[in-house]
Coordinates of C-alpha atoms and ligand atoms in Angstrom, one line a residue:
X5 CA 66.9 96.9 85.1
X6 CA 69.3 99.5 84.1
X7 CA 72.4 100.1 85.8
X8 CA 74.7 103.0 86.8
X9 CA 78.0 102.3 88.6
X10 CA 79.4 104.9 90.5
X11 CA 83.4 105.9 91.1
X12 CA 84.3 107.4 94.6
X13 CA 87.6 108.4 93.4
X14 CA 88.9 110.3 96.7
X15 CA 91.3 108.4 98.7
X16 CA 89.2 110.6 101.5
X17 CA 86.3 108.4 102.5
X18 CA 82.9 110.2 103.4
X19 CA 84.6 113.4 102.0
X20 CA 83.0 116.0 99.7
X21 CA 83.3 114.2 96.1
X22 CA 82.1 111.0 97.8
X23 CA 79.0 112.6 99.7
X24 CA 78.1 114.5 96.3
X25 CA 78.2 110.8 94.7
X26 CA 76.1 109.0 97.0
X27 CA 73.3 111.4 96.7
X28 CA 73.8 111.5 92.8
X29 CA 73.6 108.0 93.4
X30 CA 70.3 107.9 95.4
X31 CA 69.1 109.8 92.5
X32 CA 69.5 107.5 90.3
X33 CA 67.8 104.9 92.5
X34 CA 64.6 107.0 93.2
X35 CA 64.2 107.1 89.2
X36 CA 64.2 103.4 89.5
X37 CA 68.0 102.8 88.8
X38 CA 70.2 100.0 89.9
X39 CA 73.5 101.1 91.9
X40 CA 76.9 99.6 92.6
X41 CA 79.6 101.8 94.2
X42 CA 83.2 101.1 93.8
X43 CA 85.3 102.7 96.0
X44 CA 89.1 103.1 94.2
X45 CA 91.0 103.1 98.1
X46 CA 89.2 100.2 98.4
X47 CA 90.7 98.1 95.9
X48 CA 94.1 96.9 94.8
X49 CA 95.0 98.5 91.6
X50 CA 98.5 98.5 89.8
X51 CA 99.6 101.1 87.5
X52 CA 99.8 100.3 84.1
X53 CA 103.8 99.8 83.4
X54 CA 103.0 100.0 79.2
X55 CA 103.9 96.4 79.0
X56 CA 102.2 95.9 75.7
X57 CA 100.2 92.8 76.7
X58 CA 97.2 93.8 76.0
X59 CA 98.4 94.1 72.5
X60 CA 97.8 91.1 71.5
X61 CA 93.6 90.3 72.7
X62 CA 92.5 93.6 74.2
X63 CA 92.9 92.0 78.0
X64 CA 94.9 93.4 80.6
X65 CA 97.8 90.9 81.6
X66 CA 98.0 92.1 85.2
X67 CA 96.4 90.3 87.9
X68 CA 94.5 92.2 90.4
X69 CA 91.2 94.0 91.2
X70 CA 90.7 95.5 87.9
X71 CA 90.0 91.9 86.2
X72 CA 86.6 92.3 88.4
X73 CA 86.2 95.8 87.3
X74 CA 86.4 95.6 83.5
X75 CA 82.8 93.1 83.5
X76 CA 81.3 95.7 85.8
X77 CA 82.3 98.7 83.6
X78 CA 81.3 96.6 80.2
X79 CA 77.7 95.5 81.7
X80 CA 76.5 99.1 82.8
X81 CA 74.1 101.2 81.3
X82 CA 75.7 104.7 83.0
X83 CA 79.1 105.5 84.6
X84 CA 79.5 108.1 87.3
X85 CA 82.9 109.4 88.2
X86 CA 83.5 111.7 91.2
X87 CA 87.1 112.7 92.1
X88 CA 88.7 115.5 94.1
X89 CA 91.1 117.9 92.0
X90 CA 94.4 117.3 93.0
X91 CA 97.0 119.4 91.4
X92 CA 94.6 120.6 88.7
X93 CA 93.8 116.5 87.9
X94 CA 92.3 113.6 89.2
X95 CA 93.4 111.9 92.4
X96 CA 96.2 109.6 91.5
X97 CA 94.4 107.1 92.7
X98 CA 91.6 107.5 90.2
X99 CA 94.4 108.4 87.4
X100 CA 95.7 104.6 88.4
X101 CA 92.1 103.1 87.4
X102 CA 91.9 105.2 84.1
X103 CA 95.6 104.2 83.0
X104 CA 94.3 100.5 83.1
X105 CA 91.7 101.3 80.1
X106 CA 94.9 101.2 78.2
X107 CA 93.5 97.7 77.5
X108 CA 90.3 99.1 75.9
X109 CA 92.9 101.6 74.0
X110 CA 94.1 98.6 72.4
X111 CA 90.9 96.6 71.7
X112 CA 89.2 99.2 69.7
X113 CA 92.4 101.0 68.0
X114 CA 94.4 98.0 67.5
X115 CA 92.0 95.1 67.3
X116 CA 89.4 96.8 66.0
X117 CA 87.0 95.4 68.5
X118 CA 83.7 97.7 70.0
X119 CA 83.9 97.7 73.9
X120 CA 80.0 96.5 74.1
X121 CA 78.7 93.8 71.9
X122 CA 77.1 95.7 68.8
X123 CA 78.9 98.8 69.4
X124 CA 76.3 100.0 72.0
X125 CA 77.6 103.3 74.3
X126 CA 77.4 103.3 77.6
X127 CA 76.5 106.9 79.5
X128 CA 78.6 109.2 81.7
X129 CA 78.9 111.7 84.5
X130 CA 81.4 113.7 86.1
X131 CA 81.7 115.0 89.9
X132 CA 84.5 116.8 90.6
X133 CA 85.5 119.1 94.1
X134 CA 87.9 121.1 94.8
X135 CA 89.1 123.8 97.3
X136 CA 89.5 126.7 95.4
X137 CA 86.7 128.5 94.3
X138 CA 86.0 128.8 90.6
X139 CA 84.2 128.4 87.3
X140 CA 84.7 125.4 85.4
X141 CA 88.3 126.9 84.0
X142 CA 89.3 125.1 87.1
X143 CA 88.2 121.8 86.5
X144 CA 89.7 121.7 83.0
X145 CA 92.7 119.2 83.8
X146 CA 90.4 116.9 85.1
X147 CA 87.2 117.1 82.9
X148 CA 90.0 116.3 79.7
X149 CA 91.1 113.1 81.6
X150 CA 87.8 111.6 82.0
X151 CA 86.7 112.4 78.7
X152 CA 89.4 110.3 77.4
X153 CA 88.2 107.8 79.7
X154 CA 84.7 107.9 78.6
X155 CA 85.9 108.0 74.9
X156 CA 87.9 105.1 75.1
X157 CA 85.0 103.0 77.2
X158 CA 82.7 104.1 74.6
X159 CA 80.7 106.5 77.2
X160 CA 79.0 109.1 76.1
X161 CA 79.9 112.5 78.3
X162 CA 76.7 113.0 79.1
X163 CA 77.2 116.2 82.2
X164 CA 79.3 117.1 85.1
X165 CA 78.6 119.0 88.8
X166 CA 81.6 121.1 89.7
X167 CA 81.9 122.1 93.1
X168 CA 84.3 124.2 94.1
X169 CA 85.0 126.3 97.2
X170 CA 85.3 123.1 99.2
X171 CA 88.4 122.0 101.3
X172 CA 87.6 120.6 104.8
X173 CA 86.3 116.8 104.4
X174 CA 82.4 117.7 105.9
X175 CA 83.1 121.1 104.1
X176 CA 80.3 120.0 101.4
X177 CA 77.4 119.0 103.9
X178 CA 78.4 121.9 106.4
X179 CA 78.4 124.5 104.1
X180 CA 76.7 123.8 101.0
X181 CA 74.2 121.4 102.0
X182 CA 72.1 122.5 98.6
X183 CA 74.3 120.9 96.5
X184 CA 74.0 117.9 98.0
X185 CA 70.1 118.5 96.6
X186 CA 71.8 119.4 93.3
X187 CA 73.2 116.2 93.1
X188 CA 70.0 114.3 94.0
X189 CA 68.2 115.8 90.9
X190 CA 71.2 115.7 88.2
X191 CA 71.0 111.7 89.3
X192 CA 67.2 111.3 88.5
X193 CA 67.8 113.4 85.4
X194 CA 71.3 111.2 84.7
X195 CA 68.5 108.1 84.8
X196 CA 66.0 109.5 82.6
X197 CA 68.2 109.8 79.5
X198 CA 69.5 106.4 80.0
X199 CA 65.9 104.6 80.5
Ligands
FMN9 C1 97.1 116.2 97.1 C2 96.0 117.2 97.0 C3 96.0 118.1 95.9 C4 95.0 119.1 95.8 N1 95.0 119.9 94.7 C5 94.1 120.8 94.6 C6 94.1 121.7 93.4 O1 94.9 121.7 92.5 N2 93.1 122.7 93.4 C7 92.1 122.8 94.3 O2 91.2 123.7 94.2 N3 92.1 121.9 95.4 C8 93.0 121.0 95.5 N4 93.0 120.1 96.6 C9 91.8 120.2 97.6 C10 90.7 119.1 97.2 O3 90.5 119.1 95.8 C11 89.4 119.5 97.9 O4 89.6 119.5 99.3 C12 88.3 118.5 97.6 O5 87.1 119.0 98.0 C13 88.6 117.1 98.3 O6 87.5 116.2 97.9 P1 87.3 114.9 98.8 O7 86.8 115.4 100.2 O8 86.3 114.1 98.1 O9 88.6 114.2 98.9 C14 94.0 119.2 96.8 C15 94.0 118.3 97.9 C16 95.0 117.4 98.0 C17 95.0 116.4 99.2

């Protein structure tokens, strides 16, 4: 069975990027879809301190969650990332997780070695919220960063929801309760081109 993993990348839990995810989420599990949530707060993560040792075999040399969370992101068929914008970015929290890819930086650029046996790409999605309201201009900051991220896990960019207009924590299901719907279909759609 295929499966998506999804990123709550809000240190906020139950808050708008998280609620948006879930029911992209339950999207991709009425198309038939296999889910696994990782929640970033959740987890011990250490920066990245650019110590070179993943120079040498493409592996990480520092010992926490993300050992568990390189398999995870290898193995799946689709990646989902939803983050809050935070100073026209990701949550730091979030921008903690990404920095740890260094180690696929170095696998593919430096070792020459494809993240999936066979060179096989892996599909993603972006969620994003934020408070102001505005067109995807304001989502620029953030959309770059996980491109980069998708590039260097060999993910395909495959569509974003940007929600904007959307500060209080419940502010999503209290006031836009349709894009809750929104996100629903872009996860059955999100399945369909993986299948
Ligand atoms: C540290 C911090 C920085 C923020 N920076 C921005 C920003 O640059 N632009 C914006 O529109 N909203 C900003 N916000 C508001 C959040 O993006 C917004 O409330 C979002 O919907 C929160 O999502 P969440 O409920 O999933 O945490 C910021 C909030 C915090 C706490």
């Amino acid at each position: 069975m295929k499966k998506v993993i999804g990123i709550a990348g809000s240190p906020r839990r139950n808050g708008n990027s998280e609620r948006a995810l879930d029911s992209m989420l339950k999207g991709v599990e009425m198309a038939g879809g296999c889910i696994e949530k990782i929640v970033i707060r959740d987890i011990n993560v250490s920066p990245c301190n650019s110590c070179g040792g993943c120079h040498v075999n493409g592996i990480c040399v520092i010992d926490d969650d993300m050992q568990k969370m390189y398999p995870k992101l290898i193995e799946a068929d689709g990646i989902i990332v939803a983050s809050p914008l935070y100073f026209m970015g990701v949550s730091a929290q979030l921008k903690t997780f990404i920095d740890r890819f260094q180690s696929f930086w170095s696998r593919k650029y430096l070792l020459n070695q494809p993240i999936r046996e066979g060179g096989i790409m892996s599909r993603g999605y972006f969620i994003a919220t934020a408070a102001r309201s505005g067109s995807e201009e304001l989502f620029i900051g953030a959309i770059k960063t996980i491109k980069a991220f998708f590039h260097v896990s060999d993910t395909k960019y495959t569509g974003d929801l940007l929600f904007s207009g959307l500060e209080e924590k419940d502010a999503l299901i209290n006031t836009k309760p349709e894009l809750l719907q929104q996100a629903f279909t872009a996860g059955k759609q999100f399945f369909s081109v993986i299948k």
